PDB file of C-alpha atoms and ligand atoms in Angstrom:
ATOM      1  CA  MET A  15       0.000  -0.004  -0.022  1.00  0.00           C
ATOM      2  CA  ILE A  16       1.279   3.512  -0.816  1.00  0.00           C
ATOM      3  CA  GLU A  17       1.840   5.478   2.375  1.00  0.00           C
ATOM      4  CA  ASP A  18       1.723   9.242   3.160  1.00  0.00           C
ATOM      5  CA  ASN A  19       4.402  11.129   1.214  1.00  0.00           C
ATOM      6  CA  GLU A  20       5.674   7.930  -0.435  1.00  0.00           C
ATOM      7  CA  THR A  21       6.282   8.498  -4.105  1.00  0.00           C
ATOM      8  CA  ILE A  22       5.507   6.000  -6.815  1.00  0.00           C
ATOM      9  CA  ASP A  23       9.256   5.595  -7.144  1.00  0.00           C
ATOM     10  CA  GLU A  24       9.518   4.454  -3.523  1.00  0.00           C
ATOM     11  CA  PHE A  25       6.481   2.266  -4.016  1.00  0.00           C
ATOM     12  CA  LEU A  26       8.212   0.579  -6.956  1.00  0.00           C
ATOM     13  CA  ALA A  27      11.427   0.073  -5.001  1.00  0.00           C
ATOM     14  CA  ARG A  28       9.455  -1.721  -2.286  1.00  0.00           C
ATOM     15  CA  HIS A  29       6.842  -3.616  -4.307  1.00  0.00           C
ATOM     16  CA  THR A  30       8.329  -4.773  -7.601  1.00  0.00           C
ATOM     17  CA  GLY A  31       8.620  -8.291  -6.099  1.00  0.00           C
ATOM     18  CA  ASP A  32       4.900  -8.231  -5.289  1.00  0.00           C
ATOM     19  CA  VAL A  33       4.070  -7.496  -8.935  1.00  0.00           C
ATOM     20  CA  GLU A  34       6.381 -10.331 -10.011  1.00  0.00           C
ATOM     21  CA  GLU A  35       4.590 -12.639  -7.642  1.00  0.00           C
ATOM     22  CA  ALA A  36       1.207 -11.574  -9.000  1.00  0.00           C
ATOM     23  CA  VAL A  37       2.139 -12.094 -12.627  1.00  0.00           C
ATOM     24  CA  ARG A  38       3.611 -15.536 -11.894  1.00  0.00           C
ATOM     25  CA  LYS A  39       0.439 -16.486 -10.013  1.00  0.00           C
ATOM     26  CA  ALA A  40      -1.866 -15.234 -12.787  1.00  0.00           C
ATOM     27  CA  ALA A  41       0.004 -17.518 -15.239  1.00  0.00           C
ATOM     28  CA  ALA A  42       0.141 -20.480 -12.885  1.00  0.00           C
ATOM     29  CA  GLN A  43      -3.544 -20.276 -11.914  1.00  0.00           C
ATOM     30  CA  GLU A  44      -5.321 -18.966 -15.028  1.00  0.00           C
ATOM     31  CA  ILE A  45      -3.063 -19.356 -18.082  1.00  0.00           C
ATOM     32  CA  MET A  46      -0.853 -22.408 -17.979  1.00  0.00           C
ATOM     33  CA  PRO A  47      -3.545 -24.935 -16.838  1.00  0.00           C
ATOM     34  CA  ARG A  48      -5.339 -24.079 -20.184  1.00  0.00           C
ATOM     35  CA  TRP A  49      -2.263 -24.136 -22.430  1.00  0.00           C
ATOM     36  CA  ARG A  50      -2.648 -26.976 -24.959  1.00  0.00           C
ATOM     37  CA  ARG A  51      -5.913 -27.964 -23.169  1.00  0.00           C
ATOM     38  CA  LEU A  52      -8.236 -25.188 -24.419  1.00  0.00           C
ATOM     39  CA  ALA A  53     -11.749 -26.290 -25.243  1.00  0.00           C
ATOM     40  CA  GLU A  54     -13.398 -24.706 -28.305  1.00  0.00           C
ATOM     41  CA  HIS A  55     -15.989 -22.870 -26.152  1.00  0.00           C
ATOM     42  CA  GLU A  56     -13.095 -21.166 -24.264  1.00  0.00           C
ATOM     43  CA  VAL A  57     -11.953 -19.236 -27.421  1.00  0.00           C
ATOM     44  CA  ASP A  58     -13.775 -16.250 -28.979  1.00  0.00           C
ATOM     45  CA  GLN A  59     -13.046 -13.913 -31.843  1.00  0.00           C
ATOM     46  CA  LYS A  60     -12.859 -10.170 -31.350  1.00  0.00           C
ATOM     47  CA  SER A  61     -12.362  -8.060 -34.521  1.00  0.00           C
ATOM     48  CA  GLY A  62     -11.845 -11.055 -36.752  1.00  0.00           C
ATOM     49  CA  PRO A  63     -10.464 -14.649 -36.983  1.00  0.00           C
ATOM     50  CA  HIS A  64      -6.895 -13.387 -36.282  1.00  0.00           C
ATOM     51  CA  ASP A  65      -7.907 -11.469 -33.128  1.00  0.00           C
ATOM     52  CA  LEU A  66      -8.713 -13.975 -30.379  1.00  0.00           C
ATOM     53  CA  VAL A  67      -9.556 -13.937 -26.684  1.00  0.00           C
ATOM     54  CA  THR A  68      -9.791 -16.932 -24.351  1.00  0.00           C
ATOM     55  CA  ASP A  69     -11.010 -17.626 -20.837  1.00  0.00           C
ATOM     56  CA  ALA A  70      -7.292 -17.539 -19.841  1.00  0.00           C
ATOM     57  CA  ASP A  71      -7.053 -13.910 -21.038  1.00  0.00           C
ATOM     58  CA  ARG A  72     -10.197 -12.830 -19.232  1.00  0.00           C
ATOM     59  CA  ASP A  73      -9.519 -14.686 -15.943  1.00  0.00           C
ATOM     60  CA  ALA A  74      -5.849 -13.668 -15.800  1.00  0.00           C
ATOM     61  CA  GLU A  75      -6.820 -10.027 -16.343  1.00  0.00           C
ATOM     62  CA  ARG A  76      -9.527 -10.229 -13.657  1.00  0.00           C
ATOM     63  CA  TYR A  77      -7.017 -11.691 -11.165  1.00  0.00           C
ATOM     64  CA  LEU A  78      -4.342  -9.095 -11.939  1.00  0.00           C
ATOM     65  CA  THR A  79      -6.858  -6.218 -11.796  1.00  0.00           C
ATOM     66  CA  GLY A  80      -7.789  -7.224  -8.258  1.00  0.00           C
ATOM     67  CA  VAL A  81      -4.222  -7.743  -6.968  1.00  0.00           C
ATOM     68  CA  LEU A  82      -2.665  -4.649  -8.661  1.00  0.00           C
ATOM     69  CA  SER A  83      -5.306  -2.174  -7.636  1.00  0.00           C
ATOM     70  CA  ALA A  84      -5.109  -3.434  -4.019  1.00  0.00           C
ATOM     71  CA  LEU A  85      -1.300  -3.095  -4.043  1.00  0.00           C
ATOM     72  CA  LEU A  86      -1.421   0.571  -4.933  1.00  0.00           C
ATOM     73  CA  PRO A  87      -4.624   2.228  -3.554  1.00  0.00           C
ATOM     74  CA  GLY A  88      -5.794   5.086  -5.737  1.00  0.00           C
ATOM     75  CA  SER A  89      -4.418   3.406  -8.879  1.00  0.00           C
ATOM     76  CA  VAL A  90      -6.601   2.258 -11.780  1.00  0.00           C
ATOM     77  CA  VAL A  91      -6.185  -0.602 -14.186  1.00  0.00           C
ATOM     78  CA  VAL A  92      -6.445  -0.460 -17.962  1.00  0.00           C
ATOM     79  CA  GLY A  93      -6.591  -4.046 -19.183  1.00  0.00           C
ATOM     80  CA  GLU A  94      -7.010  -5.106 -22.806  1.00  0.00           C
ATOM     81  CA  GLU A  95     -10.145  -7.163 -22.140  1.00  0.00           C
ATOM     82  CA  ALA A  96     -11.790  -4.510 -19.934  1.00  0.00           C
ATOM     83  CA  VAL A  97     -11.282  -2.005 -22.720  1.00  0.00           C
ATOM     84  CA  HIS A  98     -12.745  -4.440 -25.219  1.00  0.00           C
ATOM     85  CA  ALA A  99     -15.858  -4.640 -23.031  1.00  0.00           C
ATOM     86  CA  ASP A 100     -15.957  -0.833 -22.442  1.00  0.00           C
ATOM     87  CA  PRO A 101     -13.673   1.369 -24.636  1.00  0.00           C
ATOM     88  CA  ALA A 102     -14.093   4.312 -22.214  1.00  0.00           C
ATOM     89  CA  VAL A 103     -11.797   2.508 -19.708  1.00  0.00           C
ATOM     90  CA  TYR A 104      -8.842   3.420 -21.948  1.00  0.00           C
ATOM     91  CA  GLY A 105      -9.206   7.119 -21.035  1.00  0.00           C
ATOM     92  CA  ALA A 106      -7.581   6.411 -17.641  1.00  0.00           C
ATOM     93  CA  ILE A 107      -4.191   6.360 -19.435  1.00  0.00           C
ATOM     94  CA  ARG A 108      -4.550  10.123 -19.866  1.00  0.00           C
ATOM     95  CA  GLY A 109      -5.885  10.626 -16.293  1.00  0.00           C
ATOM     96  CA  GLU A 110      -4.260  11.773 -13.082  1.00  0.00           C
ATOM     97  CA  ALA A 111      -4.234   8.461 -11.170  1.00  0.00           C
ATOM     98  CA  PRO A 112      -1.337   5.994 -11.444  1.00  0.00           C
ATOM     99  CA  VAL A 113      -2.374   3.382 -14.010  1.00  0.00           C
ATOM    100  CA  TRP A 114      -1.530  -0.278 -14.356  1.00  0.00           C
ATOM    101  CA  ILE A 115      -1.559  -1.260 -18.061  1.00  0.00           C
ATOM    102  CA  VAL A 116      -2.213  -4.986 -18.448  1.00  0.00           C
ATOM    103  CA  ASP A 117      -2.088  -7.383 -21.412  1.00  0.00           C
ATOM    104  CA  PRO A 118      -3.033 -10.665 -19.783  1.00  0.00           C
ATOM    105  CA  VAL A 119      -1.906 -12.803 -22.705  1.00  0.00           C
ATOM    106  CA  ASP A 120       0.142 -11.146 -25.467  1.00  0.00           C
ATOM    107  CA  GLY A 121       0.272 -13.525 -28.354  1.00  0.00           C
ATOM    108  CA  THR A 122      -3.091 -15.121 -27.879  1.00  0.00           C
ATOM    109  CA  ARG A 123      -2.896 -16.621 -31.361  1.00  0.00           C
ATOM    110  CA  GLN A 124       0.220 -18.557 -30.373  1.00  0.00           C
ATOM    111  CA  PHE A 125      -1.361 -19.494 -27.058  1.00  0.00           C
ATOM    112  CA  VAL A 126      -4.464 -20.908 -28.772  1.00  0.00           C
ATOM    113  CA  ARG A 127      -2.261 -22.881 -31.213  1.00  0.00           C
ATOM    114  CA  GLY A 128      -0.345 -24.397 -28.333  1.00  0.00           C
ATOM    115  CA  GLU A 129       2.871 -22.556 -29.316  1.00  0.00           C
ATOM    116  CA  GLU A 130       5.317 -21.107 -26.829  1.00  0.00           C
ATOM    117  CA  GLY A 131       5.525 -17.450 -27.995  1.00  0.00           C
ATOM    118  CA  PHE A 132       3.189 -15.642 -25.552  1.00  0.00           C
ATOM    119  CA  CYS A 133       3.643 -13.653 -22.413  1.00  0.00           C
ATOM    120  CA  THR A 134       1.896 -11.431 -19.857  1.00  0.00           C
ATOM    121  CA  LEU A 135       2.674  -7.729 -19.864  1.00  0.00           C
ATOM    122  CA  ILE A 136       2.219  -5.194 -17.023  1.00  0.00           C
ATOM    123  CA  ALA A 137       3.350  -1.582 -16.879  1.00  0.00           C
ATOM    124  CA  LEU A 138       2.799   1.074 -14.213  1.00  0.00           C
ATOM    125  CA  ALA A 139       2.530   4.596 -15.615  1.00  0.00           C
ATOM    126  CA  HIS A 140       1.738   8.011 -14.203  1.00  0.00           C
ATOM    127  CA  ARG A 141       0.787  11.114 -16.203  1.00  0.00           C
ATOM    128  CA  GLY A 142       1.838   9.453 -19.422  1.00  0.00           C
ATOM    129  CA  VAL A 143       5.262   8.295 -18.144  1.00  0.00           C
ATOM    130  CA  VAL A 144       5.944   4.557 -17.860  1.00  0.00           C
ATOM    131  CA  LEU A 145       7.691   3.936 -14.553  1.00  0.00           C
ATOM    132  CA  GLY A 146       7.673   0.143 -14.123  1.00  0.00           C
ATOM    133  CA  SER A 147       7.657  -2.767 -16.521  1.00  0.00           C
ATOM    134  CA  TRP A 148       7.094  -6.558 -16.173  1.00  0.00           C
ATOM    135  CA  THR A 149       7.208  -9.090 -19.031  1.00  0.00           C
ATOM    136  CA  TYR A 150       6.577 -12.682 -18.016  1.00  0.00           C
ATOM    137  CA  ALA A 151       6.998 -15.596 -20.408  1.00  0.00           C
ATOM    138  CA  PRO A 152       5.463 -18.547 -18.542  1.00  0.00           C
ATOM    139  CA  VAL A 153       6.872 -21.196 -20.917  1.00  0.00           C
ATOM    140  CA  GLY A 154      10.473 -21.180 -19.699  1.00  0.00           C
ATOM    141  CA  ASP A 155       9.432 -19.226 -16.566  1.00  0.00           C
ATOM    142  CA  ARG A 156      11.369 -16.061 -17.498  1.00  0.00           C
ATOM    143  CA  ILE A 157      10.631 -12.594 -16.161  1.00  0.00           C
ATOM    144  CA  ALA A 158      12.020  -9.293 -17.442  1.00  0.00           C
ATOM    145  CA  THR A 159      11.560  -6.155 -15.329  1.00  0.00           C
ATOM    146  CA  ALA A 160      12.524  -2.509 -15.572  1.00  0.00           C
ATOM    147  CA  ILE A 161      12.117   0.450 -13.234  1.00  0.00           C
ATOM    148  CA  ARG A 162      12.672   3.853 -14.799  1.00  0.00           C
ATOM    149  CA  GLY A 163      16.214   5.020 -14.035  1.00  0.00           C
ATOM    150  CA  ARG A 164      17.202   1.731 -12.458  1.00  0.00           C
ATOM    151  CA  GLY A 165      17.932  -0.519 -15.416  1.00  0.00           C
ATOM    152  CA  ALA A 166      16.383  -3.484 -17.132  1.00  0.00           C
ATOM    153  CA  PHE A 167      16.787  -7.085 -15.896  1.00  0.00           C
ATOM    154  CA  LEU A 168      16.046 -10.588 -17.169  1.00  0.00           C
ATOM    155  CA  GLU A 169      15.832 -13.115 -14.382  1.00  0.00           C
ATOM    156  CA  GLY A 170      17.853 -10.747 -12.235  1.00  0.00           C
ATOM    157  CA  GLU A 171      20.684 -10.254 -14.832  1.00  0.00           C
ATOM    158  CA  ARG A 172      21.148  -6.692 -16.120  1.00  0.00           C
ATOM    159  CA  LEU A 173      20.185  -6.255 -19.808  1.00  0.00           C
ATOM    160  CA  HIS A 174      22.375  -4.166 -22.095  1.00  0.00           C
ATOM    161  CA  ALA A 175      21.042  -4.112 -25.638  1.00  0.00           C
ATOM    162  CA  GLY A 176      24.223  -2.506 -27.070  1.00  0.00           C
ATOM    163  CA  PRO A 177      24.695  -1.349 -30.646  1.00  0.00           C
ATOM    164  CA  PRO A 178      24.196  -3.812 -33.484  1.00  0.00           C
ATOM    165  CA  GLU A 179      27.321  -5.633 -34.610  1.00  0.00           C
ATOM    166  CA  PRO A 180      28.779  -3.683 -37.607  1.00  0.00           C
ATOM    167  CA  ASP A 181      27.637  -5.008 -40.995  1.00  0.00           C
ATOM    168  CA  ARG A 182      24.908  -7.156 -39.452  1.00  0.00           C
ATOM    169  CA  GLU A 183      21.611  -7.115 -41.303  1.00  0.00           C
ATOM    170  CA  LEU A 184      19.065  -5.298 -39.078  1.00  0.00           C
ATOM    171  CA  ARG A 185      16.447  -7.765 -37.832  1.00  0.00           C
ATOM    172  CA  VAL A 186      13.222  -5.730 -37.543  1.00  0.00           C
ATOM    173  CA  ALA A 187       9.953  -7.204 -36.202  1.00  0.00           C
ATOM    174  CA  THR A 188       7.038  -5.510 -37.925  1.00  0.00           C
ATOM    175  CA  SER A 189       3.321  -5.397 -37.350  1.00  0.00           C
ATOM    176  CA  HIS A 190       1.631  -8.594 -38.416  1.00  0.00           C
ATOM    177  CA  PRO A 191      -0.115  -8.004 -41.808  1.00  0.00           C
ATOM    178  CA  ASP A 192      -3.427  -9.182 -40.328  1.00  0.00           C
ATOM    179  CA  PHE A 193      -3.331  -6.261 -37.864  1.00  0.00           C
ATOM    180  CA  THR A 194      -2.085  -3.570 -40.287  1.00  0.00           C
ATOM    181  CA  THR A 195      -3.966  -1.126 -42.480  1.00  0.00           C
ATOM    182  CA  ASP A 196      -2.999  -0.633 -46.123  1.00  0.00           C
ATOM    183  CA  GLU A 197      -1.541   2.798 -45.414  1.00  0.00           C
ATOM    184  CA  GLN A 198       0.586   1.409 -42.596  1.00  0.00           C
ATOM    185  CA  LYS A 199       1.730  -1.422 -44.845  1.00  0.00           C
ATOM    186  CA  ARG A 200       2.947   1.211 -47.341  1.00  0.00           C
ATOM    187  CA  SER A 201       5.098   2.858 -44.635  1.00  0.00           C
ATOM    188  CA  LEU A 202       6.540  -0.477 -43.666  1.00  0.00           C
ATOM    189  CA  LEU A 203       7.603  -0.997 -47.300  1.00  0.00           C
ATOM    190  CA  GLY A 204      10.349   1.540 -46.481  1.00  0.00           C
ATOM    191  CA  LEU A 205      12.089  -1.322 -44.627  1.00  0.00           C
ATOM    192  CA  ASN A 206      12.486  -3.330 -47.817  1.00  0.00           C
ATOM    193  CA  VAL A 207      16.030  -2.143 -48.489  1.00  0.00           C
ATOM    194  CA  PRO A 208      19.328  -3.948 -48.509  1.00  0.00           C
ATOM    195  CA  GLY A 209      20.760  -4.397 -44.987  1.00  0.00           C
ATOM    196  CA  VAL A 210      17.343  -4.621 -43.305  1.00  0.00           C
ATOM    197  CA  ALA A 211      15.461  -7.905 -42.666  1.00  0.00           C
ATOM    198  CA  PRO A 212      11.810  -7.192 -41.709  1.00  0.00           C
ATOM    199  CA  ARG A 213       9.633 -10.033 -40.461  1.00  0.00           C
ATOM    200  CA  PRO A 214       6.142 -10.166 -38.973  1.00  0.00           C
ATOM    201  CA  CYS A 215       6.021 -10.320 -35.153  1.00  0.00           C
ATOM    202  CA  GLY A 216       4.400 -12.962 -32.988  1.00  0.00           C
ATOM    203  CA  SER A 217       4.046 -11.426 -29.498  1.00  0.00           C
ATOM    204  CA  ALA A 218       4.869  -7.749 -29.427  1.00  0.00           C
ATOM    205  CA  GLY A 219       6.039  -8.025 -25.810  1.00  0.00           C
ATOM    206  CA  LEU A 220       8.489 -10.821 -26.617  1.00  0.00           C
ATOM    207  CA  GLU A 221       9.844  -8.777 -29.530  1.00  0.00           C
ATOM    208  CA  TYR A 222      10.638  -5.898 -27.162  1.00  0.00           C
ATOM    209  CA  LEU A 223      12.402  -8.356 -24.908  1.00  0.00           C
ATOM    210  CA  ALA A 224      14.419  -9.583 -27.891  1.00  0.00           C
ATOM    211  CA  VAL A 225      15.541  -6.006 -28.704  1.00  0.00           C
ATOM    212  CA  ALA A 226      16.408  -5.276 -25.032  1.00  0.00           C
ATOM    213  CA  SER A 227      18.460  -8.500 -24.950  1.00  0.00           C
ATOM    214  CA  GLY A 228      20.303  -7.735 -28.242  1.00  0.00           C
ATOM    215  CA  ARG A 229      18.735 -10.762 -29.976  1.00  0.00           C
ATOM    216  CA  SER A 230      17.004  -8.506 -32.499  1.00  0.00           C
ATOM    217  CA  GLU A 231      17.767  -4.977 -33.668  1.00  0.00           C
ATOM    218  CA  ALA A 232      14.415  -3.213 -33.747  1.00  0.00           C
ATOM    219  CA  THR A 233      10.612  -3.257 -33.942  1.00  0.00           C
ATOM    220  CA  ALA A 234       8.439  -1.292 -36.372  1.00  0.00           C
ATOM    221  CA  PHE A 235       4.876  -1.287 -35.186  1.00  0.00           C
ATOM    222  CA  SER A 236       1.843   0.472 -36.580  1.00  0.00           C
ATOM    223  CA  TRP A 237      -0.712   0.484 -33.765  1.00  0.00           C
ATOM    224  CA  GLU A 238      -0.937   2.365 -30.455  1.00  0.00           C
ATOM    225  CA  ALA A 239      -2.704   0.064 -27.913  1.00  0.00           C
ATOM    226  CA  ALA A 240      -0.683   0.865 -24.744  1.00  0.00           C
ATOM    227  CA  TRP A 241      -0.909  -2.703 -23.333  1.00  0.00           C
ATOM    228  CA  ASP A 242       1.189  -3.981 -26.199  1.00  0.00           C
ATOM    229  CA  HIS A 243       3.931  -1.339 -25.911  1.00  0.00           C
ATOM    230  CA  ALA A 244       4.178   0.307 -22.461  1.00  0.00           C
ATOM    231  CA  ALA A 245       6.109  -2.466 -20.696  1.00  0.00           C
ATOM    232  CA  GLY A 246       8.366  -3.244 -23.660  1.00  0.00           C
ATOM    233  CA  LEU A 247       9.301   0.346 -24.416  1.00  0.00           C
ATOM    234  CA  LEU A 248      10.535   0.968 -20.860  1.00  0.00           C
ATOM    235  CA  LEU A 249      12.426  -2.348 -20.980  1.00  0.00           C
ATOM    236  CA  VAL A 250      14.170  -1.315 -24.210  1.00  0.00           C
ATOM    237  CA  GLU A 251      14.906   2.194 -22.888  1.00  0.00           C
ATOM    238  CA  GLU A 252      16.355   0.860 -19.623  1.00  0.00           C
ATOM    239  CA  ALA A 253      18.512  -1.611 -21.572  1.00  0.00           C
ATOM    240  CA  GLY A 254      20.053   1.397 -23.414  1.00  0.00           C
ATOM    241  CA  GLY A 255      17.790   1.484 -26.475  1.00  0.00           C
ATOM    242  CA  ALA A 256      15.508   4.154 -27.847  1.00  0.00           C
ATOM    243  CA  HIS A 257      12.142   4.598 -29.529  1.00  0.00           C
ATOM    244  CA  LEU A 258      10.990   7.050 -32.198  1.00  0.00           C
ATOM    245  CA  THR A 259       7.855   7.587 -34.240  1.00  0.00           C
ATOM    246  CA  ARG A 260       7.920   8.165 -37.980  1.00  0.00           C
ATOM    247  CA  SER A 261       8.104  11.896 -37.292  1.00  0.00           C
ATOM    248  CA  GLY A 262      11.102  11.520 -35.034  1.00  0.00           C
ATOM    249  CA  GLU A 263       9.432  11.943 -31.600  1.00  0.00           C
ATOM    250  CA  PRO A 264       9.580   9.391 -28.771  1.00  0.00           C
ATOM    251  CA  PHE A 265       6.412   7.264 -28.711  1.00  0.00           C
ATOM    252  CA  ARG A 266       3.742   8.531 -26.246  1.00  0.00           C
ATOM    253  CA  ILE A 267       1.457   5.966 -24.574  1.00  0.00           C
ATOM    254  CA  THR A 268      -1.188   8.711 -24.318  1.00  0.00           C
ATOM    255  CA  GLY A 269      -1.589   8.522 -28.090  1.00  0.00           C
ATOM    256  CA  GLY A 270      -1.493  10.864 -31.068  1.00  0.00           C
ATOM    257  CA  ASN A 271       1.724   9.336 -32.435  1.00  0.00           C
ATOM    258  CA  GLU A 272       2.708   9.295 -36.112  1.00  0.00           C
ATOM    259  CA  LEU A 273       2.757   5.645 -37.044  1.00  0.00           C
ATOM    260  CA  PRO A 274       4.527   3.370 -37.574  1.00  0.00           C
ATOM    261  CA  PHE A 275       7.106   3.816 -34.801  1.00  0.00           C
ATOM    262  CA  THR A 276      10.274   1.937 -33.905  1.00  0.00           C
ATOM    263  CA  ALA A 277      12.087   0.761 -30.795  1.00  0.00           C
ATOM    264  CA  ALA A 278      15.717  -0.234 -31.288  1.00  0.00           C
ATOM    265  CA  ARG A 279      18.846  -1.390 -29.529  1.00  0.00           C
ATOM    266  CA  ASP A 280      20.440   2.053 -29.680  1.00  0.00           C
ATOM    267  CA  ALA A 281      19.558   5.617 -30.642  1.00  0.00           C
ATOM    268  CA  ALA A 282      21.422   5.441 -34.012  1.00  0.00           C
ATOM    269  CA  THR A 283      19.436   2.355 -35.077  1.00  0.00           C
ATOM    270  CA  ALA A 284      16.123   3.908 -33.960  1.00  0.00           C
ATOM    271  CA  ARG A 285      16.975   6.989 -36.072  1.00  0.00           C
ATOM    272  CA  ARG A 286      17.847   4.846 -39.090  1.00  0.00           C
ATOM    273  CA  VAL A 287      14.628   2.793 -38.886  1.00  0.00           C
ATOM    274  CA  ALA A 288      12.454   5.899 -38.240  1.00  0.00           C
ATOM    275  CA  ASP A 289      13.957   7.531 -41.358  1.00  0.00           C
ATOM    276  CA  LEU A 290      13.178   4.454 -43.422  1.00  0.00           C
ATOM    277  CA  LEU A 291       9.593   4.477 -42.105  1.00  0.00           C
ATOM    278  CA  ALA A 292       9.340   8.147 -43.057  1.00  0.00           C
ATOM    279  CA  GLY A 293      10.466   7.310 -46.574  1.00  0.00           C
ATOM    280  CA  GLU A 294      14.036   8.645 -46.284  1.00  0.00           C
ATOM    281  CA  ARG A 295      16.615   6.321 -47.646  1.00  0.00           C
ATOM    282  CA  ASP A 296      20.088   5.876 -46.041  1.00  0.00           C
TER     283      ASP A 296
HETATM  284  C1  IPD B 308      -1.252  -9.057 -30.454  1.00  0.00           C
HETATM  285  C2  IPD B 308       0.157  -9.448 -30.599  1.00  0.00           C
HETATM  286  C3  IPD B 308       0.576  -9.398 -32.086  1.00  0.00           C
HETATM  287  C4  IPD B 308       0.337  -8.037 -32.683  1.00  0.00           C
HETATM  288  C5  IPD B 308      -1.109  -7.628 -32.460  1.00  0.00           C
HETATM  289  C6  IPD B 308      -1.462  -7.708 -31.001  1.00  0.00           C
HETATM  290  P1  IPD B 308      -2.708 -10.105 -28.474  1.00  0.00           P
HETATM  291  O1  IPD B 308      -1.608  -9.056 -29.098  1.00  0.00           O
HETATM  292  O2  IPD B 308       1.061  -8.713 -29.834  1.00  0.00           O
HETATM  293  O3  IPD B 308       1.940  -9.641 -32.275  1.00  0.00           O
HETATM  294  O4  IPD B 308       0.625  -8.085 -34.064  1.00  0.00           O
HETATM  295  O5  IPD B 308      -1.347  -6.342 -32.989  1.00  0.00           O
HETATM  296  O6  IPD B 308      -2.809  -7.312 -30.860  1.00  0.00           O
HETATM  297  O7  IPD B 308      -3.999  -9.813 -29.147  1.00  0.00           O
HETATM  298  O8  IPD B 308      -2.201 -11.452 -28.695  1.00  0.00           O
HETATM  299  O9  IPD B 308      -2.648  -9.650 -27.048  1.00  0.00           O
HETATM  300 CA1   CA B 309      -1.118  -7.873 -27.074  1.00  0.00          CA
HETATM  301 CA1   CA B 310      -3.821  -9.829 -25.176  1.00  0.00          CA
END
């Protein structure tokens, strides 16, 4: 519980372990028992056949909403499935209260197929600034965390993305075509140049972890939903990376960004990818 005069910073220093425990429990109780055992009636479509939600998504979000709001009284929760039920919930990202931003299962398509590439994403933000970040991949039991100004960690080991190795082709995870408008697809065509290897992403959260870990060079995403990006962008920043929209500004979780935008291992790579997205060749 946040006490008198305690800042969110102090809250994070004391409670990051509690958030880790909550995300592990959500996965153990609500997600993993259904992995590879989902019944047909537990899966529904949202905007189309590519956009799925399961009982695991809904129940994990319900569990996390209860635990996180109790941990930080006065905070609010913006979860993907709550916003699907009532889009007005999203407005809290621009409000005055500290906000937990939750994607209970990122990579639901992979989850439904029984594949390994999904995770749970939590971020804590205040007045548009992301202050805490948790990415939990239950298959493999790996957790990545970041607190603003205090670094990024994977299983307790400090993450340093570092610059790409010279002459390496840039591996760039891009929006999946099923989730991308024609205009956004045209901007992503800017990445089809020698020296850049774009590929469609699976779980956005795991792609950010790959950039923060130096296993991939960048992302180029064309949608704004804060639950997909908030945790990963802080993780990349705290690992030494940077993010830029097509117009050269850092991405804002409060919206109004020029899309697509990139997050990359270092500032120079972010600039190079943002220029390509804006149609400027090297
Ligand atoms: C999706 C994944 C996917 C991305 C979609 C997201 P979900 O999240 O991150 O990689 O292309 O735009 O909606 O629906 O599995 O949480
Ligand atoms: Ca997601
Ligand atoms: Ca989701």
